[in-house]
mmCIF file of C-alpha atoms in Angstrom:
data_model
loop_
_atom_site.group_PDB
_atom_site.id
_atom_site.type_symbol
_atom_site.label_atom_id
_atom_site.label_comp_id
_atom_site.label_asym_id
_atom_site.label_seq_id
_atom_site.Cartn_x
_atom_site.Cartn_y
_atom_site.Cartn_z
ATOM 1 C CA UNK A 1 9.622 -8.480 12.724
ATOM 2 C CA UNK A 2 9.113 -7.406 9.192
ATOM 3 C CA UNK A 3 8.511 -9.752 7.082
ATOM 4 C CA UNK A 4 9.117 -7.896 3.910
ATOM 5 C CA UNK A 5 12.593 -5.805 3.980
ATOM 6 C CA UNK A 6 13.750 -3.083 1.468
ATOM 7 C CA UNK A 7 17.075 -2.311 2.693
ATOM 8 C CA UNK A 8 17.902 0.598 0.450
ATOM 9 C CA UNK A 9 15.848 3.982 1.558
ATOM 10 C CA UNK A 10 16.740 5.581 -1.513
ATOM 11 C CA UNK A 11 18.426 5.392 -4.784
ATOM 12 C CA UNK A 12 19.537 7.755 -7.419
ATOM 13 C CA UNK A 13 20.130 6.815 -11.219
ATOM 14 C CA UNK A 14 20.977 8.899 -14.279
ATOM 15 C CA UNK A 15 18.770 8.683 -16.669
ATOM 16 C CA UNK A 16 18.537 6.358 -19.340
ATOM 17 C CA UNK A 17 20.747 4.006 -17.453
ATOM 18 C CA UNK A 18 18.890 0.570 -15.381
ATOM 19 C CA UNK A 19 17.199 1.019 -11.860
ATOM 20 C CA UNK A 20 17.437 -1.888 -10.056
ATOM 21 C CA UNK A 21 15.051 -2.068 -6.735
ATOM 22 C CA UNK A 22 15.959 -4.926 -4.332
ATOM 23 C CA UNK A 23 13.332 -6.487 -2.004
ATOM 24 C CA UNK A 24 13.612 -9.726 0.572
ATOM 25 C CA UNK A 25 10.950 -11.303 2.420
ATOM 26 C CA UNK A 26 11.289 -13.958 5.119
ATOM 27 C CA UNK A 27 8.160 -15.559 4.925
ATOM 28 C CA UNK A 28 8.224 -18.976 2.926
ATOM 29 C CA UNK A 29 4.456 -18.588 2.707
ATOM 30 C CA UNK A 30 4.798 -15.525 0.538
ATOM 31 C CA UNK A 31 4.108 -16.767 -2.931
ATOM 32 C CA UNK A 32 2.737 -13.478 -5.142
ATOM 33 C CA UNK A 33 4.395 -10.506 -5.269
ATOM 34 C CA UNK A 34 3.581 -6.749 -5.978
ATOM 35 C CA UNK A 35 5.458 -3.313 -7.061
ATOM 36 C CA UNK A 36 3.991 -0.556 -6.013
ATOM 37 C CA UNK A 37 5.077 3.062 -7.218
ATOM 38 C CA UNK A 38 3.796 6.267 -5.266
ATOM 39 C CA UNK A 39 4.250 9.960 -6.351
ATOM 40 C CA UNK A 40 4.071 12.937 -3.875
ATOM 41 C CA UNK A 41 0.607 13.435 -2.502
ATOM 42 C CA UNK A 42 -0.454 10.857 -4.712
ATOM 43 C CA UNK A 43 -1.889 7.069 -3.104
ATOM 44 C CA UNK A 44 0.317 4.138 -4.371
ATOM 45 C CA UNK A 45 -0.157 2.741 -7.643
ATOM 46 C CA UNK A 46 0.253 -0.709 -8.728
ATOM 47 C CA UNK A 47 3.130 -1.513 -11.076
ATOM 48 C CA UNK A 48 3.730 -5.200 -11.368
ATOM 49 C CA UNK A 49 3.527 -8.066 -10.006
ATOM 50 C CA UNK A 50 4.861 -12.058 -10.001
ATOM 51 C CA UNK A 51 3.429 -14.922 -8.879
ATOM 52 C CA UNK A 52 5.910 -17.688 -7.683
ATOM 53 C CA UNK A 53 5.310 -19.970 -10.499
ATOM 54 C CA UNK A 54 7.795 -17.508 -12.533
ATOM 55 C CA UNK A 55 11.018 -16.271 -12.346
ATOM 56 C CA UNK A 56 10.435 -13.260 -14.471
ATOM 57 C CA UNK A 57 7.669 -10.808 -15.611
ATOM 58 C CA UNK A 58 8.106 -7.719 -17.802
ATOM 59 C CA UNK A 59 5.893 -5.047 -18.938
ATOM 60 C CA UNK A 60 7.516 -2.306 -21.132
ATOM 61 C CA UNK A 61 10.203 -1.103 -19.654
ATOM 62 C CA UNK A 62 9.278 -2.682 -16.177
ATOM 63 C CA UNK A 63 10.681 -5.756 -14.928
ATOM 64 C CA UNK A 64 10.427 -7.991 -11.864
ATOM 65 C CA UNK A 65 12.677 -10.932 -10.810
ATOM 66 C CA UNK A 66 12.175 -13.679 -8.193
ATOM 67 C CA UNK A 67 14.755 -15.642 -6.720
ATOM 68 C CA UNK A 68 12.906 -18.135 -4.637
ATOM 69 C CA UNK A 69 15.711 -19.931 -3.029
ATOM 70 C CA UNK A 70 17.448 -16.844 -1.844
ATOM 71 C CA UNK A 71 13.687 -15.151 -1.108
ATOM 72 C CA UNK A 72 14.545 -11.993 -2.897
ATOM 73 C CA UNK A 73 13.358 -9.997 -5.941
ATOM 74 C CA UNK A 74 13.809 -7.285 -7.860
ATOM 75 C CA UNK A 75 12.494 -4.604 -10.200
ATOM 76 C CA UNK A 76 14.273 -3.715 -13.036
ATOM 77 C CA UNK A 77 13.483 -0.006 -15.280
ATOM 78 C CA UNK A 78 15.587 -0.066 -18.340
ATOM 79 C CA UNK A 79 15.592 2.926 -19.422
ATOM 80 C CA UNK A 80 14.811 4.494 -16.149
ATOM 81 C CA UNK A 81 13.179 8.467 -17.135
ATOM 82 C CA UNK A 82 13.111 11.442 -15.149
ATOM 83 C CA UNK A 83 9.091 10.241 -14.486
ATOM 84 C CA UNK A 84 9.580 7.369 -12.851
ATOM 85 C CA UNK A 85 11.164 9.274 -9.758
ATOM 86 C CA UNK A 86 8.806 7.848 -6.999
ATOM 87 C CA UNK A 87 8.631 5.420 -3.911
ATOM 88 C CA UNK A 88 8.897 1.995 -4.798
ATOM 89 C CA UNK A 89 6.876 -0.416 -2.851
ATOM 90 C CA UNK A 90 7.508 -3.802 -2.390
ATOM 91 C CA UNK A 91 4.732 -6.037 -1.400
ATOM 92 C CA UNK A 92 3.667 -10.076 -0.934
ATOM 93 C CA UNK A 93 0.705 -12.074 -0.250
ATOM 94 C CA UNK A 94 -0.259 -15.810 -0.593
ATOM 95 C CA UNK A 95 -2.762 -17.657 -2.390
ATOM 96 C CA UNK A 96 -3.951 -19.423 0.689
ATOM 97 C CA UNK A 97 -6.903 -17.554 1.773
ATOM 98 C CA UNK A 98 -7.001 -13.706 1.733
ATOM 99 C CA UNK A 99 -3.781 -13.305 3.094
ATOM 100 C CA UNK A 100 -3.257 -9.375 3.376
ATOM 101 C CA UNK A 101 -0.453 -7.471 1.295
ATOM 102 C CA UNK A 102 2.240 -6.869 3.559
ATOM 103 C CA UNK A 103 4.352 -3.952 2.031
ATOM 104 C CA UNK A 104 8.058 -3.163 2.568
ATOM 105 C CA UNK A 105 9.174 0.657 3.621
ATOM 106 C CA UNK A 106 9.982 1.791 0.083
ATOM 107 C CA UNK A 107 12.667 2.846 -1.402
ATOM 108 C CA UNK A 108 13.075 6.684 -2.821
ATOM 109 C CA UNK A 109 14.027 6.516 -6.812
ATOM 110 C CA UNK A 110 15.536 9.597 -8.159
ATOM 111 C CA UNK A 111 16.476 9.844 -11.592
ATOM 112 C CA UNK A 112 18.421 12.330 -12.889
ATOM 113 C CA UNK A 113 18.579 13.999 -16.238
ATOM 114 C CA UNK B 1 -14.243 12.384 -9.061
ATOM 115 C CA UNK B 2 -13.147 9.025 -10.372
ATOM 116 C CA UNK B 3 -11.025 6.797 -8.564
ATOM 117 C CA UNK B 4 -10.839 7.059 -4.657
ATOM 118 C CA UNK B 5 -10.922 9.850 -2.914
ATOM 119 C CA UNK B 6 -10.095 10.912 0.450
ATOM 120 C CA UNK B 7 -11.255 14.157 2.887
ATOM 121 C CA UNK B 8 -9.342 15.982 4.536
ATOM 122 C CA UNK B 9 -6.135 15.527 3.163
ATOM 123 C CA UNK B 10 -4.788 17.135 5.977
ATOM 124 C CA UNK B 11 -5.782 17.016 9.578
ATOM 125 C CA UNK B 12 -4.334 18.634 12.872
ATOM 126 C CA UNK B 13 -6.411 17.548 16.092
ATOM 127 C CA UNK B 14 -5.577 17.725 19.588
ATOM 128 C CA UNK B 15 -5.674 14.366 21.861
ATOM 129 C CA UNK B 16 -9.025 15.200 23.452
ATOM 130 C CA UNK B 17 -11.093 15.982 19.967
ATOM 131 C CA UNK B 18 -13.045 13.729 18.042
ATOM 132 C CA UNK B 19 -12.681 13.648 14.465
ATOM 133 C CA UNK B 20 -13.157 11.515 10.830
ATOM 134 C CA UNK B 21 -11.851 10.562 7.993
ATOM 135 C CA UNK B 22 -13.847 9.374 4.967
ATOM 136 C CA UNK B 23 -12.970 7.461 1.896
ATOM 137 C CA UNK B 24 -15.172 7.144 -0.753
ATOM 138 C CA UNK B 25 -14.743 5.228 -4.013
ATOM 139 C CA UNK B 26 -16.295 5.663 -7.714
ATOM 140 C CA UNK B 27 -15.217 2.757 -8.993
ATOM 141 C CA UNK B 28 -17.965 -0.264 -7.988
ATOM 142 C CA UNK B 29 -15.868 -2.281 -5.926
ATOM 143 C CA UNK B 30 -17.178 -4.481 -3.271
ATOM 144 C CA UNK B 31 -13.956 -4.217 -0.210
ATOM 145 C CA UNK B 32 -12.416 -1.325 1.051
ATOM 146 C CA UNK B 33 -9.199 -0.688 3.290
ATOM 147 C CA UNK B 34 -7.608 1.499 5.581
ATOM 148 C CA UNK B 35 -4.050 1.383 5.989
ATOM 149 C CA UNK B 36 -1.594 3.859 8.039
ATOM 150 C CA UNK B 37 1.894 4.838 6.976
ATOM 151 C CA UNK B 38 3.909 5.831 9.863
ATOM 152 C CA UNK B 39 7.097 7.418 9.298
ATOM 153 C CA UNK B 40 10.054 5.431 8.349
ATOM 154 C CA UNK B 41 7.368 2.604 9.124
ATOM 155 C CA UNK B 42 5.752 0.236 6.255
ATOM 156 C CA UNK B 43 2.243 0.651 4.996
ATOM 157 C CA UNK B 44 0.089 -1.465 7.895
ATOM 158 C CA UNK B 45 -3.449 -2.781 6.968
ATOM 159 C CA UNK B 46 -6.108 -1.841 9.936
ATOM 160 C CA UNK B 47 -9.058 -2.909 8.511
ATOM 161 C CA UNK B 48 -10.923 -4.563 5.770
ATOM 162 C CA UNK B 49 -14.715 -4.490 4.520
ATOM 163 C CA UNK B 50 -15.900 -6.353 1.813
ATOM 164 C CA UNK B 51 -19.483 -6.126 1.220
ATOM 165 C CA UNK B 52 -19.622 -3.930 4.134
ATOM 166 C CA UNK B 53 -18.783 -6.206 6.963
ATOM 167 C CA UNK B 54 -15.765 -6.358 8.526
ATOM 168 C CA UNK B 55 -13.264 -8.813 7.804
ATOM 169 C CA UNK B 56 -10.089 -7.689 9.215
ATOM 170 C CA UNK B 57 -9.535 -5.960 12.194
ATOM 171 C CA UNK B 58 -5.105 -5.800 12.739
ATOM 172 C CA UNK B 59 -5.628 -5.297 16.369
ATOM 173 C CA UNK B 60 -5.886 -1.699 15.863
ATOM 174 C CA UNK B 61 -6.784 0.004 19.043
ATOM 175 C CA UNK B 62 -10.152 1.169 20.259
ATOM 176 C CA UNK B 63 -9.986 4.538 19.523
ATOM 177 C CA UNK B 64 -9.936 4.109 15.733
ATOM 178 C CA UNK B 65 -13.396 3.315 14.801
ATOM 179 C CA UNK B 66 -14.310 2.301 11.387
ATOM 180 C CA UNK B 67 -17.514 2.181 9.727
ATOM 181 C CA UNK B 68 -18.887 1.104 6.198
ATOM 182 C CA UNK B 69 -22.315 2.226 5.878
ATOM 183 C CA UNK B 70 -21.982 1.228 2.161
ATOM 184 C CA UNK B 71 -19.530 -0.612 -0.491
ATOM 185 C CA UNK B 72 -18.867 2.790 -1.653
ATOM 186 C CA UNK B 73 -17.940 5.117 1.668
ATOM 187 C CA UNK B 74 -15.627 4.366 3.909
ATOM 188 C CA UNK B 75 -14.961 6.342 7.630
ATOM 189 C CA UNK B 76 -12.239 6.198 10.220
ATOM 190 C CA UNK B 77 -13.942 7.673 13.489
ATOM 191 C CA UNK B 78 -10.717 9.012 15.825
ATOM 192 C CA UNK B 79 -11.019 9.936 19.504
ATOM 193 C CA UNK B 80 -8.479 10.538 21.929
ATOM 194 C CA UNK B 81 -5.549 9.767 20.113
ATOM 195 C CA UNK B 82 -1.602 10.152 21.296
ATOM 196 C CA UNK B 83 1.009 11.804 18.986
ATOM 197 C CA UNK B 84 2.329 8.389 17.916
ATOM 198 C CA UNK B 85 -0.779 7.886 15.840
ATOM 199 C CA UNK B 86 0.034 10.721 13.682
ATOM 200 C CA UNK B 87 0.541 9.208 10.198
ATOM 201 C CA UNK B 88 -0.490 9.189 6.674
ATOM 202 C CA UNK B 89 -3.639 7.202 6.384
ATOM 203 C CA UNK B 90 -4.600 5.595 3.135
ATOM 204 C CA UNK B 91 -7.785 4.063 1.928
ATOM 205 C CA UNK B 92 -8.071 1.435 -0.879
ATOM 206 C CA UNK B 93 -10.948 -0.239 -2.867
ATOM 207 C CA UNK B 94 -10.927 -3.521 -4.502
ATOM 208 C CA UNK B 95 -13.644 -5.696 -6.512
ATOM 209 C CA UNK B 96 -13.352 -8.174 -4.144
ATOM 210 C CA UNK B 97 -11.244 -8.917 -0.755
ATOM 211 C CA UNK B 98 -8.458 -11.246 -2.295
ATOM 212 C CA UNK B 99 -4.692 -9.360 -2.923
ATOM 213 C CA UNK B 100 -4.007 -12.454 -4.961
ATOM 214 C CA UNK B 101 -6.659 -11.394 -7.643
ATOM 215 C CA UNK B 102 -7.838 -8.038 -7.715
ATOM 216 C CA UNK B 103 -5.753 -4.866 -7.398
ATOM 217 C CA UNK B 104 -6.208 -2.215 -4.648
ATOM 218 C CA UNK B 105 -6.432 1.339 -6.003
ATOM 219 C CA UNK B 106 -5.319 3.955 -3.232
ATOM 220 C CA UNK B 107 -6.708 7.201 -1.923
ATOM 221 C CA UNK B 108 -4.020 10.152 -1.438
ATOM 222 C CA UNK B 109 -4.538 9.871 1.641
ATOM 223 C CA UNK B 110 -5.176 12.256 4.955
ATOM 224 C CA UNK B 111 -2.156 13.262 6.624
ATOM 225 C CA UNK B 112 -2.752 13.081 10.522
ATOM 226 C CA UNK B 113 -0.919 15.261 12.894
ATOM 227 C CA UNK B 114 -2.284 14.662 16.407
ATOM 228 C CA UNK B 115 -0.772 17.350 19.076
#
């Protein structure tokens, strides 16, 4: 069962106007959290991330929300840019031990000009 | 090179050949990964090194073979593999094995088609 969902396979968003990524994960161990972004023929890179002391986290135009109660978060890109068309990966660990990432399926980001 | 790099990026085999896949990374870290992407599938850890032993093995079956002969390469020995194995497989360095505190940095991968 996976443990951390991205329900939306892709999403397109004119650009200059918010993309808003949406990830859930089921496991109440889960308490650090990663964004991912991949180009074409390119390995993921990271993007940000949130521990579960915090309900927010921003870097530039970047930010990530967690909602611990409801076990969701979400990456914000205000303004999104024709450049920051990728797949978005979602992905959680724990601080206890070396628990390994466990990633979501993405979700395709298109922005248009 | 900088980073991590990967070879081939592309690989056709049949289910009888033998084949590998290296990794190798420029960047002094101490664990490396492999992880497959199978279509409309998340990204799936199958093993871990750090300091060149092996440290997590995701009940990945026998006929990938990894082996570390260093921190800095990285090889995925295949043999007799079925169709369903065809995926994208990534490699990934960190400084040390702990997601919590030290990023992974990706390959681009090999793309595996096994007919």
């Amino acid at each position: 069962d996976q443990q951390v969902k991205q329900n939306s396979p892709s999403l397109s968003v004119q650009e200059g106007r918010i993309s808003i990524l949406n990830c859930d994960y089921t496991n109440s161990m889960f308490d650090y959290f990663l964004w991912y972004k991949k180009y074409p023929a390119e390995g993921p890179t990271f993007l940000i991330s949130i521990s579960s002391i915090k309900d927010k986290n921003e870097d530039g135009r970047f930010t990530v929300f967690l909602n611990k109660s409801a076990k969701h978060l979400s990456l914000h890109i205000v303004p999104s840019q024709p450049g920051d068309s990728a797949v978005y990966f979602c992905a959680a660990s724990s601080h206890s031990g070396n628990t390994p990432l466990v990633f979501g399926k993405g979700t395709r980001l298109s922005v248009i000009a | 090179e900088t980073g991590v790099t990967q070879t081939p990026r592309h690989l056709v085999m049949g289910m009888t050949n033998k084949k590998s896949l290296k990794c190798e990374q420029h960047l002094g870290h101490n664990a490396m990964y492999w992880y497959k992407q199978s279509a409309k599938k998340p990204l799936e850890l199958m093993f871990v090194y750090n300091f060149k032993e092996q440290t997590e093995n995701n009940s990945v079956p026998s006929r990938f073979s990894p082996e570390c002969p260093n921190s800095s390469h990285l090889f995925l020995h295949l043999h007799t593999l079925q169709p369903e194995d065809s995926a994208l497989y990534l490699c990934a360095s960190s400084q040390d094995y702990s997601p919590v505190y030290y990023e992974q940095y990706f390959g681009p991968g090999t793309r595996l088609t096994v007919t």
